[in-house]
Tab-separated table of C-alpha atoms in Angstrom:
chain	number	residue	atom	x	y	z
A	1	MET	CA	135.313	-41.951	77.676
A	2	LYS	CA	138.268	-43.883	79.101
A	3	GLU	CA	140.399	-42.769	76.175
A	4	VAL	CA	139.386	-39.141	76.784
A	5	VAL	CA	140.309	-39.480	80.469
A	6	LEU	CA	143.773	-40.713	79.529
A	7	VAL	CA	144.260	-37.879	77.030
A	8	TYR	CA	143.174	-35.282	79.590
A	9	LEU	CA	145.438	-36.651	82.326
A	10	ASP	CA	148.363	-36.613	79.922
A	11	ARG	CA	147.733	-33.034	78.742
A	12	SER	CA	146.939	-31.561	82.163
A	13	GLY	CA	149.915	-33.080	83.974
A	14	GLY	CA	147.633	-35.246	86.080
A	15	LEU	CA	149.245	-38.414	84.754
A	16	GLN	CA	152.678	-37.280	85.909
A	17	LYS	CA	151.316	-36.499	89.389
A	18	PHE	CA	149.539	-39.861	89.452
A	19	VAL	CA	152.794	-41.678	88.643
A	20	HIS	CA	154.543	-39.715	91.431
A	21	ASP	CA	151.827	-40.679	93.941
A	22	CYS	CA	152.102	-44.305	92.887
A	23	LYS	CA	155.851	-44.210	93.497
A	24	LYS	CA	155.270	-43.064	97.085
A	25	TYR	CA	152.900	-45.981	97.648
A	26	ASN	CA	155.293	-48.435	95.994
A	27	ASP	CA	158.275	-47.245	98.043
A	28	SER	CA	156.323	-47.369	101.295
A	29	LYS	CA	156.832	-50.361	103.565
A	30	GLN	CA	153.270	-50.071	104.846
A	31	SER	CA	150.597	-52.420	103.497
A	32	TYR	CA	147.417	-50.837	102.141
A	33	ALA	CA	143.971	-52.248	101.470
A	34	VAL	CA	143.043	-49.119	99.506
A	35	TYR	CA	145.187	-46.731	97.461
A	36	ARG	CA	143.634	-43.267	97.455
A	37	PHE	CA	144.319	-40.702	94.735
A	38	ILE	CA	143.100	-37.110	94.482
A	39	ILE	CA	142.806	-35.967	90.865
A	40	SER	CA	142.297	-32.274	90.087
A	41	ILE	CA	140.065	-31.723	87.074
A	42	ASN	CA	139.071	-28.677	85.057
A	43	PRO	CA	135.451	-29.253	83.916
A	44	SER	CA	135.785	-26.711	81.091
A	45	ASP	CA	138.856	-28.387	79.621
A	46	ILE	CA	137.264	-31.826	79.820
A	47	ALA	CA	134.043	-30.555	78.211
A	48	GLU	CA	136.101	-29.232	75.295
A	49	LEU	CA	137.643	-32.661	74.797
A	50	ASP	CA	134.383	-34.545	75.218
A	51	ALA	CA	131.089	-32.881	76.178
A	52	THR	CA	129.562	-36.165	77.355
A	53	LEU	CA	132.375	-36.847	79.811
A	54	GLY	CA	132.355	-33.236	81.019
A	55	ASN	CA	128.627	-33.407	81.726
A	56	TYR	CA	129.043	-36.809	83.379
A	57	ILE	CA	131.693	-35.484	85.757
A	58	LEU	CA	129.587	-32.467	86.767
A	59	HIS	CA	126.347	-34.366	87.349
A	60	ASN	CA	127.427	-37.942	88.167
A	61	PRO	CA	130.808	-37.539	89.884
A	62	LEU	CA	130.672	-40.856	91.745
A	63	GLN	CA	130.077	-42.790	88.526
A	64	ALA	CA	132.627	-40.659	86.674
A	65	ALA	CA	135.204	-41.520	89.334
A	66	GLN	CA	134.760	-45.179	88.389
A	67	ILE	CA	135.899	-44.375	84.837
A	68	PHE	CA	139.027	-42.705	86.218
A	69	GLN	CA	139.450	-45.710	88.496
A	70	SER	CA	139.531	-48.124	85.546
A	71	VAL	CA	142.007	-45.946	83.646
A	72	CYS	CA	144.281	-45.630	86.668
A	73	PHE	CA	144.192	-49.380	87.301
A	74	VAL	CA	145.227	-50.139	83.716
A	75	ALA	CA	148.013	-47.543	83.979
A	76	ILE	CA	149.320	-49.060	87.209
A	77	LYS	CA	149.345	-52.584	85.787
A	78	THR	CA	150.776	-51.569	82.403
A	79	LEU	CA	153.595	-49.482	83.885
A	80	SER	CA	154.073	-51.693	86.991
A	81	LEU	CA	153.679	-48.678	89.279
A	82	ILE	CA	152.469	-50.464	92.443
A	83	GLU	CA	153.628	-54.049	92.853
A	84	GLN	CA	151.333	-54.765	95.814
A	85	LEU	CA	148.119	-53.790	93.971
A	86	GLN	CA	145.914	-56.770	93.162
A	87	THR	CA	142.397	-55.605	92.221
A	88	GLU	CA	140.796	-52.534	90.673
A	89	ALA	CA	138.541	-52.180	93.726
A	90	GLN	CA	141.604	-51.259	95.805
A	91	ILE	CA	141.859	-47.920	93.985
A	92	SER	CA	139.879	-45.008	95.442
A	93	ILE	CA	139.596	-41.943	93.216
A	94	LEU	CA	138.517	-38.523	94.492
A	95	LEU	CA	137.758	-36.034	91.738
A	96	LYS	CA	138.524	-32.467	92.807
A	97	PRO	CA	137.170	-29.822	90.376
A	98	THR	CA	139.148	-26.602	90.041
A	99	HIS	CA	135.889	-24.666	89.620
A	100	LEU	CA	132.228	-25.103	88.733
A	101	PRO	CA	130.198	-23.364	86.014
A	102	PRO	CA	129.073	-19.887	87.214
A	103	LEU	CA	125.402	-20.827	87.067
A	104	PRO	CA	122.762	-20.654	89.834
A	105	SER	CA	122.041	-24.383	89.622
A	106	TYR	CA	125.569	-25.159	90.841
A	107	VAL	CA	125.258	-22.987	93.954
A	108	LEU	CA	123.967	-24.581	97.142
A	109	SER	CA	122.106	-21.835	98.954
A	110	LEU	CA	121.937	-22.161	102.721
A	111	SER	CA	119.029	-19.728	102.902
A	112	ALA	CA	116.736	-21.221	100.245
A	113	TYR	CA	113.857	-23.421	101.390
A	114	PRO	CA	113.045	-26.133	100.599
A	115	PHE	CA	116.539	-27.311	99.769
A	116	ASN	CA	115.704	-30.015	97.195
A	117	TYR	CA	119.370	-30.889	96.714
A	118	THR	CA	118.837	-34.605	96.126
A	119	SER	CA	121.390	-35.016	93.337
A	120	GLN	CA	124.785	-36.404	94.350
A	121	ARG	CA	126.719	-33.952	92.216
A	122	PHE	CA	129.065	-31.048	92.815
A	123	TYR	CA	127.741	-27.861	94.429
A	124	MET	CA	129.446	-24.672	95.481
A	125	SER	CA	128.536	-23.031	98.762
A	126	GLU	CA	129.726	-19.965	100.626
A	127	GLY	CA	129.068	-19.181	104.255
A	128	ILE	CA	130.485	-18.338	107.648
A	129	VAL	CA	132.003	-21.016	109.867
A	130	ILE	CA	130.611	-20.576	113.358
A	131	ALA	CA	132.033	-23.714	115.001
A	132	MET	CA	134.763	-26.259	114.356
A	133	GLY	CA	135.369	-29.678	115.838
A	134	THR	CA	138.725	-31.329	116.456
A	135	VAL	CA	140.504	-33.278	113.735
A	136	ARG	CA	139.761	-36.986	114.160
A	137	LYS	CA	140.550	-40.197	112.319
A	138	TYR	CA	138.155	-42.134	110.123
A	139	THR	CA	138.503	-45.317	108.073
A	140	GLN	CA	139.104	-44.783	104.364
A	141	GLY	CA	139.391	-48.466	103.560
A	142	ALA	CA	139.631	-51.882	105.186
A	143	ARG	CA	140.134	-55.509	104.207
A	144	PHE	CA	137.973	-58.338	105.498
A	145	LEU	CA	138.575	-62.092	105.493
A	146	CYS	CA	136.023	-64.889	105.725
A	147	THR	CA	136.089	-66.746	109.035
A	148	GLU	CA	135.352	-70.062	107.295
A	149	GLU	CA	138.767	-71.604	106.623
A	150	THR	CA	137.566	-73.689	103.669
A	151	CYS	CA	136.151	-70.622	101.876
A	152	PRO	CA	138.336	-69.134	99.099
A	153	PHE	CA	137.644	-65.666	100.571
A	154	SER	CA	139.496	-66.645	103.752
A	155	GLU	CA	142.805	-66.405	101.879
A	156	GLY	CA	145.030	-63.371	102.079
A	157	ARG	CA	143.774	-61.684	98.904
A	158	PHE	CA	141.827	-58.453	98.531
A	159	ARG	CA	138.482	-59.943	97.601
A	160	CYS	CA	136.446	-58.407	100.427
A	161	ILE	CA	137.311	-54.758	100.966
A	162	ARG	CA	135.289	-51.745	102.055
A	163	VAL	CA	136.033	-48.268	100.714
A	164	HIS	CA	134.562	-45.067	102.123
A	165	CYS	CA	132.392	-43.168	99.632
A	166	PRO	CA	131.313	-39.507	99.887
A	167	GLY	CA	128.177	-39.208	101.978
A	168	ALA	CA	128.549	-42.603	103.647
A	169	THR	CA	128.606	-43.115	107.405
A	170	GLU	CA	131.427	-44.764	109.324
A	171	SER	CA	129.399	-47.950	109.802
A	172	ALA	CA	129.192	-48.408	106.015
A	173	THR	CA	132.941	-49.028	105.971
A	174	VAL	CA	133.653	-50.844	109.231
A	175	ARG	CA	131.180	-53.059	111.083
A	176	THR	CA	131.142	-56.445	112.766
A	177	ASP	CA	128.082	-57.865	110.981
A	178	PHE	CA	129.437	-58.155	107.416
A	179	VAL	CA	128.987	-61.609	105.905
A	180	CYS	CA	130.800	-63.404	103.103
A	181	SER	CA	129.075	-63.123	99.724
A	182	LEU	CA	130.227	-66.634	98.845
A	183	CYS	CA	129.374	-68.741	101.903
A	184	SER	CA	127.490	-66.273	104.168
A	185	SER	CA	129.940	-66.779	107.018
A	186	PRO	CA	130.916	-63.780	109.170
A	187	LEU	CA	133.713	-61.553	107.907
A	188	GLN	CA	136.544	-60.417	110.169
A	189	GLU	CA	138.626	-57.315	109.512
A	190	ASP	CA	142.339	-57.681	108.906
A	191	MET	CA	143.422	-54.761	111.077
A	192	LYS	CA	146.924	-54.388	109.646
A	193	PHE	CA	145.436	-53.282	106.308
A	194	ARG	CA	143.139	-50.564	107.669
A	195	VAL	CA	143.701	-47.185	105.982
A	196	LEU	CA	142.978	-44.096	108.100
A	197	GLY	CA	142.375	-40.469	107.134
A	198	ASP	CA	141.581	-37.177	108.875
A	199	LYS	CA	138.126	-35.671	109.214
A	200	GLN	CA	136.752	-32.509	110.791
A	201	ILE	CA	133.195	-31.343	111.376
A	202	VAL	CA	132.317	-27.673	110.985
A	203	GLU	CA	129.107	-25.699	111.385
A	204	MET	CA	128.469	-23.197	108.614
A	205	ILE	CA	125.782	-20.572	108.230
A	206	ASP	CA	124.694	-18.374	105.344
A	207	ALA	CA	126.444	-15.028	104.995
A	208	LYS	CA	123.044	-13.299	105.054
A	209	ILE	CA	123.125	-13.646	108.821
A	210	LEU	CA	125.349	-10.555	108.827
A	211	ASN	CA	122.393	-8.442	107.716
A	212	ALA	CA	120.323	-9.756	110.611
A	213	LEU	CA	123.083	-8.968	113.080
A	214	LYS	CA	123.267	-5.436	111.711
A	215	GLY	CA	119.571	-4.967	112.356
A	216	TYR	CA	118.384	-5.170	108.746
A	217	SER	CA	114.912	-6.682	108.616
A	218	ASN	CA	114.557	-6.859	104.816
A	219	ASP	CA	110.853	-6.159	105.295
A	220	LYS	CA	110.381	-9.525	106.997
A	221	SER	CA	108.912	-9.617	110.461
A	222	HIS	CA	110.012	-13.208	111.100
A	223	PHE	CA	113.002	-15.149	109.919
A	224	ARG	CA	114.934	-18.209	111.001
A	225	ILE	CA	118.656	-18.951	110.818
A	226	GLN	CA	119.652	-22.584	110.261
A	227	ALA	CA	123.236	-23.838	110.419
A	228	LEU	CA	124.586	-26.544	108.112
A	229	THR	CA	126.903	-29.327	109.240
A	230	VAL	CA	129.810	-29.972	106.895
A	231	PHE	CA	132.156	-32.962	107.036
A	232	LEU	CA	135.690	-32.209	105.832
A	233	ARG	CA	137.644	-35.340	104.947
């Protein structure tokens, strides 16, 4: 599948964009614990190249992103795109599909109950935004060092890093109770390597609420409207 990923990136122009993004990181004077890349993908085109990879991206996007991560790491090291990069774990890949298959199973309905959306895969949803919060910062990645000076993980390498994953809370990335996996000593964040991003919280509601506001009962004497909280990062 790694070979298919490389072929797709080359044919779709994603590889050229990736090289351009790497150049911006390499030319920057800022130090990063995590290098974040957004890769646009067309599920139909990938499925034509390899059906297994196309299905993997649609239904296991977090695991599929790891395949792209490995390919991107090899590309960076082979072409010497980012001199500061040390480990594969420093690369954060966000797969952004151009569209999803026009099938009911890929639509997240805000009015269906029970929801039963337990799979961590891509869904498409449409609704009305009824409230928006302010844009705030959140931690995309951070580096930690062991507080025990004799521990190898106390050196200035990127052996203990935390990367934000979709669906995770802020405390999963930055906390004060992380311990070293080698000696169990407390870990301390190296603040100069913290990578920040923007986030916004919105409240969204199903478009069917318009019928209720117009006075349409749809032959139902009782109904309930439930808003959905969406995190935009």
